[in-house]
Short mmCIF file of C-alpha atoms in Angstrom, two decimals:
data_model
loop_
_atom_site.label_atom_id
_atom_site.label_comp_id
_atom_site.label_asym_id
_atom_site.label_seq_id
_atom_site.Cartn_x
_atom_site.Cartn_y
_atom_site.Cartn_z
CA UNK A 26 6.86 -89.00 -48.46
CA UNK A 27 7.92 -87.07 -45.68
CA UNK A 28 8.04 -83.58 -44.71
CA UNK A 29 10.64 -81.08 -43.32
CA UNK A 30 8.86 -77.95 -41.09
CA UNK A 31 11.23 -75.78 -39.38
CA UNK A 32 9.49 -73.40 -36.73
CA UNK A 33 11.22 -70.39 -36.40
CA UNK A 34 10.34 -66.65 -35.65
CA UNK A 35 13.96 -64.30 -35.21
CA UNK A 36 12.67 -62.60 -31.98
CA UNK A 37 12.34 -64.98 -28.89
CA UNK A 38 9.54 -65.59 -26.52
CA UNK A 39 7.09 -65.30 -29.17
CA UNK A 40 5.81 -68.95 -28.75
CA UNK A 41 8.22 -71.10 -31.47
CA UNK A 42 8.57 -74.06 -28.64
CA UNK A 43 4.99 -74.08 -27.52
CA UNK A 44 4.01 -74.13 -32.01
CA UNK A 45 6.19 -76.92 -32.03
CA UNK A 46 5.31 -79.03 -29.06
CA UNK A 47 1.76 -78.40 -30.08
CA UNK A 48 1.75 -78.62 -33.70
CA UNK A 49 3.87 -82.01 -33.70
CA UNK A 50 1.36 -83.34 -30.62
CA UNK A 51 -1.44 -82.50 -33.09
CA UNK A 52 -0.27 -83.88 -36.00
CA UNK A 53 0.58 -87.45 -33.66
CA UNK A 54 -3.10 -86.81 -32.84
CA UNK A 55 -4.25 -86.65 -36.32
CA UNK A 56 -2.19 -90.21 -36.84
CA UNK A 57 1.17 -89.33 -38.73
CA UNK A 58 4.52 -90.26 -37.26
CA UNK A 59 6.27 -87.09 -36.10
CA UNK A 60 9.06 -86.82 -35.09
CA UNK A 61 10.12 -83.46 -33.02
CA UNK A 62 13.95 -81.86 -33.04
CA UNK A 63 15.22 -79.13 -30.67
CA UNK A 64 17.76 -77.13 -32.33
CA UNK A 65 18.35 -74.98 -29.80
CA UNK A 66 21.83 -76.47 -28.46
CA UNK A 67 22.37 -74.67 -25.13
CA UNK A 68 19.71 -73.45 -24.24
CA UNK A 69 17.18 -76.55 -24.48
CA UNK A 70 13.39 -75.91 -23.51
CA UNK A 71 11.38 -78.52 -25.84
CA UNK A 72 12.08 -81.81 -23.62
CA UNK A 73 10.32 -79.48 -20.66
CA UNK A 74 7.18 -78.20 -22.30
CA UNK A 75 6.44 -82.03 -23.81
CA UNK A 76 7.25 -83.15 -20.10
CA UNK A 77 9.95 -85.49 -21.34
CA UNK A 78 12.73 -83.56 -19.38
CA UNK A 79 13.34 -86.75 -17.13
CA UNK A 80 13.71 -89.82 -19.88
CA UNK A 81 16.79 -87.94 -22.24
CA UNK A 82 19.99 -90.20 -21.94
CA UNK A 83 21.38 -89.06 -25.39
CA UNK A 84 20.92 -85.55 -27.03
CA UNK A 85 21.23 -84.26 -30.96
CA UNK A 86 25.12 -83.58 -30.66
CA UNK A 87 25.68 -87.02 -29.32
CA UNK A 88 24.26 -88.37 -32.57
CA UNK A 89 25.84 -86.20 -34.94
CA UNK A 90 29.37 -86.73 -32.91
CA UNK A 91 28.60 -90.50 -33.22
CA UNK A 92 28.12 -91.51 -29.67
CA UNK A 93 24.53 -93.24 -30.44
CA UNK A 94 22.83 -94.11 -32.80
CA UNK A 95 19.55 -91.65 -33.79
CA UNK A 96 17.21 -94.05 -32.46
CA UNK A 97 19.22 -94.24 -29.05
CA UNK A 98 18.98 -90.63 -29.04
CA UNK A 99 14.73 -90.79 -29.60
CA UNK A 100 12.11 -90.20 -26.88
CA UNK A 101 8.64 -91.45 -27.54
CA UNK A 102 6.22 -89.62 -26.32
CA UNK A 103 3.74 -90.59 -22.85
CA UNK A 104 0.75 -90.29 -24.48
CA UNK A 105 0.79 -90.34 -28.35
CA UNK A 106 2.31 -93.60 -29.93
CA UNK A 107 3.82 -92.11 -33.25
CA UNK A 108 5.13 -88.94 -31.44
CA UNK A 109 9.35 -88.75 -30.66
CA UNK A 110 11.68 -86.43 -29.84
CA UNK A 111 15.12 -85.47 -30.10
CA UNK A 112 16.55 -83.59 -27.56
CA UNK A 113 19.30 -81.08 -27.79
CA UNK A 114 22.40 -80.42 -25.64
CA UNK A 115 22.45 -78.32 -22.88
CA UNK A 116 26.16 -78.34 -21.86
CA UNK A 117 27.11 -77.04 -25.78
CA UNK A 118 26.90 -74.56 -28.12
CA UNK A 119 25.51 -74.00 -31.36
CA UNK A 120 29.04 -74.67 -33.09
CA UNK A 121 27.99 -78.42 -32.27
CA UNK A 122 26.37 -79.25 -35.01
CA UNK A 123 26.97 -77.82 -38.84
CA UNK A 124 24.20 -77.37 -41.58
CA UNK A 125 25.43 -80.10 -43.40
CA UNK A 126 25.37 -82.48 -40.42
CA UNK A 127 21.84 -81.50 -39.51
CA UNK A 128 20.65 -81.92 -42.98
CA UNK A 129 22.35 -85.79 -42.57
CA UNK A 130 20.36 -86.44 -39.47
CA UNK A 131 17.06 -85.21 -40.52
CA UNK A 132 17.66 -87.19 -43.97
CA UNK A 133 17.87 -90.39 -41.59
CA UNK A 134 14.98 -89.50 -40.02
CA UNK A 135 12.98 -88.73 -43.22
CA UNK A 136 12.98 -92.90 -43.56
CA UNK A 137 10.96 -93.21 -40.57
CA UNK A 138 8.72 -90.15 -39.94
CA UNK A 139 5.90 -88.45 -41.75
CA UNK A 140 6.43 -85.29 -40.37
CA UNK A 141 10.04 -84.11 -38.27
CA UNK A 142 9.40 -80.49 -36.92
CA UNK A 143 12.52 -78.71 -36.17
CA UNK A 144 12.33 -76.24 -32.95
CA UNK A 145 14.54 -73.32 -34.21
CA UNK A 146 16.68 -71.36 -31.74
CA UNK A 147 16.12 -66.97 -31.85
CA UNK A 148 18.12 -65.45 -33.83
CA UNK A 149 19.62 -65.36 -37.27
CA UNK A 150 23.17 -67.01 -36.51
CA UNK A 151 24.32 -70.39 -37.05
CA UNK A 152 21.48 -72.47 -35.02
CA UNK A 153 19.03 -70.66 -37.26
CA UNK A 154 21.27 -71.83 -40.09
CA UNK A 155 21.16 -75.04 -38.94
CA UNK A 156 17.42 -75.35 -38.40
CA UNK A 157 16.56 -74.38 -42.06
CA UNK A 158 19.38 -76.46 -43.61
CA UNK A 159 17.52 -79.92 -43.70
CA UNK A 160 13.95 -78.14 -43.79
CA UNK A 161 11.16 -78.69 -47.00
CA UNK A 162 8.68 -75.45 -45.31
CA UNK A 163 8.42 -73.09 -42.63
CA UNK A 164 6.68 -71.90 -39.86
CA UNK A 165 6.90 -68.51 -39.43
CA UNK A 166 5.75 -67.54 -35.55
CA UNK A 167 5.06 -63.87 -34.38
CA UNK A 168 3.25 -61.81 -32.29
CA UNK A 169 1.36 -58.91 -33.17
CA UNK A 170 3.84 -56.35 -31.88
CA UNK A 171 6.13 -54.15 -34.05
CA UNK A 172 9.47 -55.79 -32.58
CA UNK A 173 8.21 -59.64 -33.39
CA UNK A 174 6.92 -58.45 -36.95
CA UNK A 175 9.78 -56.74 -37.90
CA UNK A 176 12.02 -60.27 -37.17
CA UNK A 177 9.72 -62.15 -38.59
CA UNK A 178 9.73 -59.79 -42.19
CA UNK A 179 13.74 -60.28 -41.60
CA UNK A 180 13.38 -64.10 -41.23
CA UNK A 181 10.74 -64.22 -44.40
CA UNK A 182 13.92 -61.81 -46.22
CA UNK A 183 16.26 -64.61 -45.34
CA UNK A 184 14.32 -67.66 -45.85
CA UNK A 185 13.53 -66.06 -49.59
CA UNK A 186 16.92 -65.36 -50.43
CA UNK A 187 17.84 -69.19 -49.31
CA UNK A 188 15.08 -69.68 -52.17
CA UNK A 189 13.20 -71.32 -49.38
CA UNK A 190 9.96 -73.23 -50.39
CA UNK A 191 6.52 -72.78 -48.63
CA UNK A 192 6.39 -70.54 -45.79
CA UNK A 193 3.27 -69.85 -43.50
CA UNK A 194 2.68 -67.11 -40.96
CA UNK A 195 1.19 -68.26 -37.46
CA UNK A 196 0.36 -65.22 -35.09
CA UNK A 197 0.32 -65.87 -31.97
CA UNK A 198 -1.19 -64.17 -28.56
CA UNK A 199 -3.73 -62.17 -30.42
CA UNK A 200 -6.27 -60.13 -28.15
CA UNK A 201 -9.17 -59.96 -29.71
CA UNK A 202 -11.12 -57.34 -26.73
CA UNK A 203 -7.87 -55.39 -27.86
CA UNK A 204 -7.78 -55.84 -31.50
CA UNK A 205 -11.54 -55.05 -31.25
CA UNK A 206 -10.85 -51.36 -29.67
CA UNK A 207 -7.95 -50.47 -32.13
CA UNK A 208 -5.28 -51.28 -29.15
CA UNK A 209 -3.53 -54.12 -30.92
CA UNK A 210 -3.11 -54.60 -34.77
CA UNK A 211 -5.11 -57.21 -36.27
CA UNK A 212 -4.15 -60.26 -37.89
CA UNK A 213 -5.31 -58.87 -40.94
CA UNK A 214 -3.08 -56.03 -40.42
CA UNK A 215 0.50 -58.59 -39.74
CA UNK A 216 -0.71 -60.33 -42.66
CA UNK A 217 -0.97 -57.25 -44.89
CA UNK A 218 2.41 -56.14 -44.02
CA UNK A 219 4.38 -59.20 -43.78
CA UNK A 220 2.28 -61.04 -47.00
CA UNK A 221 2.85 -64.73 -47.06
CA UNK A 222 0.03 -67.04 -46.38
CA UNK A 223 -1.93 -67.43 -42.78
CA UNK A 224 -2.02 -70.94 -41.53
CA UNK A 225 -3.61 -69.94 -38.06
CA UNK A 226 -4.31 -67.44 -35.15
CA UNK A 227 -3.38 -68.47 -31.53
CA UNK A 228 -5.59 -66.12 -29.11
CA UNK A 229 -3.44 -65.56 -25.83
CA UNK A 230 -4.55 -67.98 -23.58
CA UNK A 231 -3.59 -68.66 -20.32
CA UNK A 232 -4.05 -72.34 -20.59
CA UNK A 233 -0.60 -72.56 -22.61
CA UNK A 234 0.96 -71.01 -19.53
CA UNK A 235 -0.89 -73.83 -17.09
CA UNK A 236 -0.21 -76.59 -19.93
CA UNK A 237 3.39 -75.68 -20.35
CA UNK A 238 3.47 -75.82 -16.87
CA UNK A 239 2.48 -79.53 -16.55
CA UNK A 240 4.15 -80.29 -19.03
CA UNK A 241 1.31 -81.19 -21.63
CA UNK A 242 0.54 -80.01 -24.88
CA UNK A 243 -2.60 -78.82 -25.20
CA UNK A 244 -3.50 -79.18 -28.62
CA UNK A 245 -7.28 -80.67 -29.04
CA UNK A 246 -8.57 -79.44 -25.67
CA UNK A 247 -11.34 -77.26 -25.22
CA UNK A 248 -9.42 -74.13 -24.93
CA UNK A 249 -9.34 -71.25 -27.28
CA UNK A 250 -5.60 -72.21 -28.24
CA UNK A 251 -5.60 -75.92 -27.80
CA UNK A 252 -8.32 -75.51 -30.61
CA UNK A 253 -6.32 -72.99 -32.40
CA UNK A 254 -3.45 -75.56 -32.85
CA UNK A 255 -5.50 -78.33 -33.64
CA UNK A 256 -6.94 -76.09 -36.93
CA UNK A 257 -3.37 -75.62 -37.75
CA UNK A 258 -1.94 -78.95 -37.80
CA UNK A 259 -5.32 -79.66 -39.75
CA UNK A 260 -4.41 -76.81 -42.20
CA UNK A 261 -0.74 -78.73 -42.54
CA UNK A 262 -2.26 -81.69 -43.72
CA UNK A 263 -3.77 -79.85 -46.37
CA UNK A 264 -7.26 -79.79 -44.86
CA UNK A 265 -9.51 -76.95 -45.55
CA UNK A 266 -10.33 -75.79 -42.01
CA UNK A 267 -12.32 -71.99 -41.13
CA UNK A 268 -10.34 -69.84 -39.07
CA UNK A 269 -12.03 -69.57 -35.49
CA UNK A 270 -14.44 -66.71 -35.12
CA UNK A 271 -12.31 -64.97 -32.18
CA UNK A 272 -14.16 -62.03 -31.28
CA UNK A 273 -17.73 -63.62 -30.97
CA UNK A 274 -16.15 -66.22 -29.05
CA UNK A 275 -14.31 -63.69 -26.29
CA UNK A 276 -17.92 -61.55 -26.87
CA UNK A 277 -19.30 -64.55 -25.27
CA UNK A 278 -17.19 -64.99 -22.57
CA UNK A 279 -17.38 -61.49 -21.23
CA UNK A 280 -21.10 -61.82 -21.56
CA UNK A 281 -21.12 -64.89 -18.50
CA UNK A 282 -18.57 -63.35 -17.03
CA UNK A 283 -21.11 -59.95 -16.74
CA UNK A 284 -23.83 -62.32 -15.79
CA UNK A 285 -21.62 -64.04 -12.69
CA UNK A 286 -20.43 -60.43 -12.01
CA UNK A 287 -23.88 -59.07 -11.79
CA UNK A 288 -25.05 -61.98 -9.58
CA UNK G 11 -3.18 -26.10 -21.59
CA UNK G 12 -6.40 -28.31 -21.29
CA UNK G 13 -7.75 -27.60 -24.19
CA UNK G 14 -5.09 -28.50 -26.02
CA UNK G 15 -4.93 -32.27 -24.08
CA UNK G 16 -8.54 -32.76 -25.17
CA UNK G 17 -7.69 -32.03 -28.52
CA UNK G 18 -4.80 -34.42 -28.66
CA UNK G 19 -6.86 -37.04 -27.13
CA UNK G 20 -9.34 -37.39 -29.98
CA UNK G 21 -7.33 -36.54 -32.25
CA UNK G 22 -5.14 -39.20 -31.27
CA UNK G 23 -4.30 -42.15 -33.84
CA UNK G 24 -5.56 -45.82 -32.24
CA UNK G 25 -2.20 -47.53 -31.00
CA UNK G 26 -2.88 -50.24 -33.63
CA UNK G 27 -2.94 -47.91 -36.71
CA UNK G 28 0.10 -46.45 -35.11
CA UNK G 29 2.07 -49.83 -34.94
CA UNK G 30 1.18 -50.51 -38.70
CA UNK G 31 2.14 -47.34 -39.74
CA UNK G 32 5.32 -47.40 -38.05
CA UNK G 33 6.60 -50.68 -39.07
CA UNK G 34 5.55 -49.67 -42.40
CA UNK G 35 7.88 -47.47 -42.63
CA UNK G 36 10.36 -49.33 -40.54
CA UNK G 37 10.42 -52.20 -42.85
CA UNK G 38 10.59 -50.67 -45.67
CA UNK G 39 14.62 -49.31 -45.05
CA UNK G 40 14.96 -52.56 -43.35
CA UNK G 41 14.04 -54.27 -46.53
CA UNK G 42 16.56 -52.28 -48.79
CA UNK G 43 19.17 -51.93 -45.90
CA UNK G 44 18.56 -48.27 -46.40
CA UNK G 45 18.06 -46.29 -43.37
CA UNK G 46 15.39 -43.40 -42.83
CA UNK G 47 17.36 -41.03 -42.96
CA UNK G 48 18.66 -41.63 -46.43
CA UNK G 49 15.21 -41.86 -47.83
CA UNK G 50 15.21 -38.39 -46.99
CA UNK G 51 17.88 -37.68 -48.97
CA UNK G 52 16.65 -39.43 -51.74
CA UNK G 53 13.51 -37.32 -51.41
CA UNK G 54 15.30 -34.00 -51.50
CA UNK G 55 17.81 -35.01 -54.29
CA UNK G 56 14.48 -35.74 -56.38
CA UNK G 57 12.52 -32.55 -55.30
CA UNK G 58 15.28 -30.69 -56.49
CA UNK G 59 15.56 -32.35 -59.90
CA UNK G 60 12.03 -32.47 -60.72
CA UNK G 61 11.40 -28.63 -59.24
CA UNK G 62 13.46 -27.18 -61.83
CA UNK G 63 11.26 -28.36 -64.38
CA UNK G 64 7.48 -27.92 -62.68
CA UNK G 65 5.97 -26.87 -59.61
CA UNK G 66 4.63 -29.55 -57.48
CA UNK G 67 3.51 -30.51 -53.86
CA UNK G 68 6.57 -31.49 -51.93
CA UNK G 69 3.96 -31.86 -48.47
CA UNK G 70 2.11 -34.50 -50.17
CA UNK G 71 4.74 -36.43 -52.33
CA UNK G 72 6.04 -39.94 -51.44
CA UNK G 73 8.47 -42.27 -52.19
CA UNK G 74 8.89 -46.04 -51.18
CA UNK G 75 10.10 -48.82 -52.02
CA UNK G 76 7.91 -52.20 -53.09
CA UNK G 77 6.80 -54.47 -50.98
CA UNK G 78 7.60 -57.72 -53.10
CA UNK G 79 10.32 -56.64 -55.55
CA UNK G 80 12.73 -53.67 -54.55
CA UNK G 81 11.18 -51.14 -56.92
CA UNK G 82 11.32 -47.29 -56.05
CA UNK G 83 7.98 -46.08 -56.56
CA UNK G 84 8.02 -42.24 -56.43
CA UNK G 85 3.96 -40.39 -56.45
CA UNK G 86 5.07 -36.93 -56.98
CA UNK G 87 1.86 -34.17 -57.12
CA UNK G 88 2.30 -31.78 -59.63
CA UNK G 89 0.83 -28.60 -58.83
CA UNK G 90 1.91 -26.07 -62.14
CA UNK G 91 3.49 -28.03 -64.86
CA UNK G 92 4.17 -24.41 -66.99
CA UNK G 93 7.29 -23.21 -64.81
CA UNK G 94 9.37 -23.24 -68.10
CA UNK G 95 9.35 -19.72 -68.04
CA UNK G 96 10.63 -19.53 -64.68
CA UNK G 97 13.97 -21.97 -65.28
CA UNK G 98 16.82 -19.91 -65.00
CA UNK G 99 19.04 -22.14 -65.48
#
């Protein structure tokens, strides 16, 4: 049995690409076959943070327009052996592809992956549309700031009156020195106000910007996020995994960092 | 002048309190497609129904609407409920 996870989030830049490069990494690390979909047709950005920008020959519209076959249209991954992608166009729009095609593709795929995790575009138009059509659960991505929690409670609004399944909340870029003065709301406080069920917290990290750089996930390194991620593609699997004790882990940090300051 | 910036400073709400509070608020008209503004009106329309029969604390009343199901809840202080005499009507 397969499943469907759509990644999505309404506002952009609030980390939907780097959850689903790292998420589907993770769960190829944990030994399922994944496959990964960009749905973003136009304005593609998942080929570049998996560093598989240089091996796409056939995209998502291609298949759906018939000029390959899906499994032309598949990247495997460098490093993980049950990890593929399918790219999306970058010379079309989102009127490429139509809910009911999507849902046909990621039905094919279904046969051959454990887990397909669709990259949804921002926004609530038709590539949104298109990303949920085929999809079993959802990944709901935000930041804690007002403008990326107030998408996201439009996204949940939309999802529910789809009569979409399971849906999870992911928050992303937390600050826990901030969250710890009162500067930045907690995740306690998104999840109050947005209430559906926490699958994970992603502390900001600037090792996403230096991974996404090279072009390599960094789920299961020994970074605070690359840890972060690996929890939550645990937590997909249905594993019971504690959330990561942020703040005594940053308290930590800025204790060595005082001690190399000092000397 | 100064006195008055010290004031404000510790009296000051954290900004993380202030985001929750506002998106409160924010989501809930975004939730019912109902803007601010006509909560307001709602508000008045029912302080003027419910003041004709008792006295009660318009500062402290509030009205929302649920969080899971679209339910108006309304938690309206009374302060005198004898104004009977006092309906003219």
């Amino acid at each position: 049995m397969s499943e469907v996870i759509v990644v999505t989030s309404g506002k952009g830049g609030v980390g939907k690409t780097t959850t689903s490069a790292n998420v589907g990494t993770g769960l190829a690390k944990l030994g399922k076959k994944v496959c990964l979909i960009d749905t973003d047709i136009g304005l593609r950005n998942l080929d570049v943070v998996m560093g598989l920008e240089n091996r796409i020959i056939y995209n998502l519209v291609d298949v759906v327009e018939g000029n390959c076959r899906v499994k032309q249209a598949l990247i495997r991954d460098k490093r993980n052996p049950g990890l593929y992608l399918l790219p999306s166009a970058q010379t079309r729009d989102k009127s490429a592809v139509s809910p009911e095609q999507m849902k046909k593709v990621v039905g094919h795929l279904k046969e051959q992956f454990e887990y397909i995790i669709l990259d949804c575009p921002a926004g609530i138009e038709q590539g949104f549309q298109n990303a949920i059509a085929g999809a079993d659960r959802a990944l709901i991505v935000t930041t804690p700031e007002v403008s990326a929690i107030r998408d996201a409670d439009r996204i949940i609004g939309l999802l529910e009156a789809n009569s979409f399944g399971k849906m999870d909340l992911l928050i992303n870029r937390i600050r826990p020195d901030m969250v710890k003065k009162g500067d930045m709301m907690s995740a306690a406080d998104v999840v109050d106000i947005l209430s559906i069920p926490l699958i994970g917290i992603v502390p900001d990290d600037e090792n996403v910007v230096i991974s996404t750089n090279q072009g390599e996930p960094l789920v299961g390194n020994d970074s605070p996020a690359g840890e972060a991620y690996l929890n939550i593609s645990k937590r997909i699997l249905g594993q019971e995994v504690p959330f990561l004790p942020l703040e005594k882990k940053i308290a930590f940090f800025t204790k060595i960092s005082t001690i190399f300051q000092k000397g | 002048m100064k006195k008055l910036s010290i004031k404000h400073i510790f009296r000051r709400k954290k900004p993380g309190q202030v985001a929750k509070d506002r998106l409160k608020i924010l989501l809930i008209s975004d939730r019912v497609n109902l803007s601010p503004e006509m909560m307001e009106l709602i508000k008045a329309d029912i302080t003027k129904v419910i003041s004709k029969y008792m006295k009660i604390d318009t500062a402290n009343m509030e009205i929302q609407i649920g969080k899971q199901k679209p339910v108006l809840y309304a938690n309206i202080p009374i302060l005198d409920l004898n104004k009977q005499g006092s309906l003219n009507v």
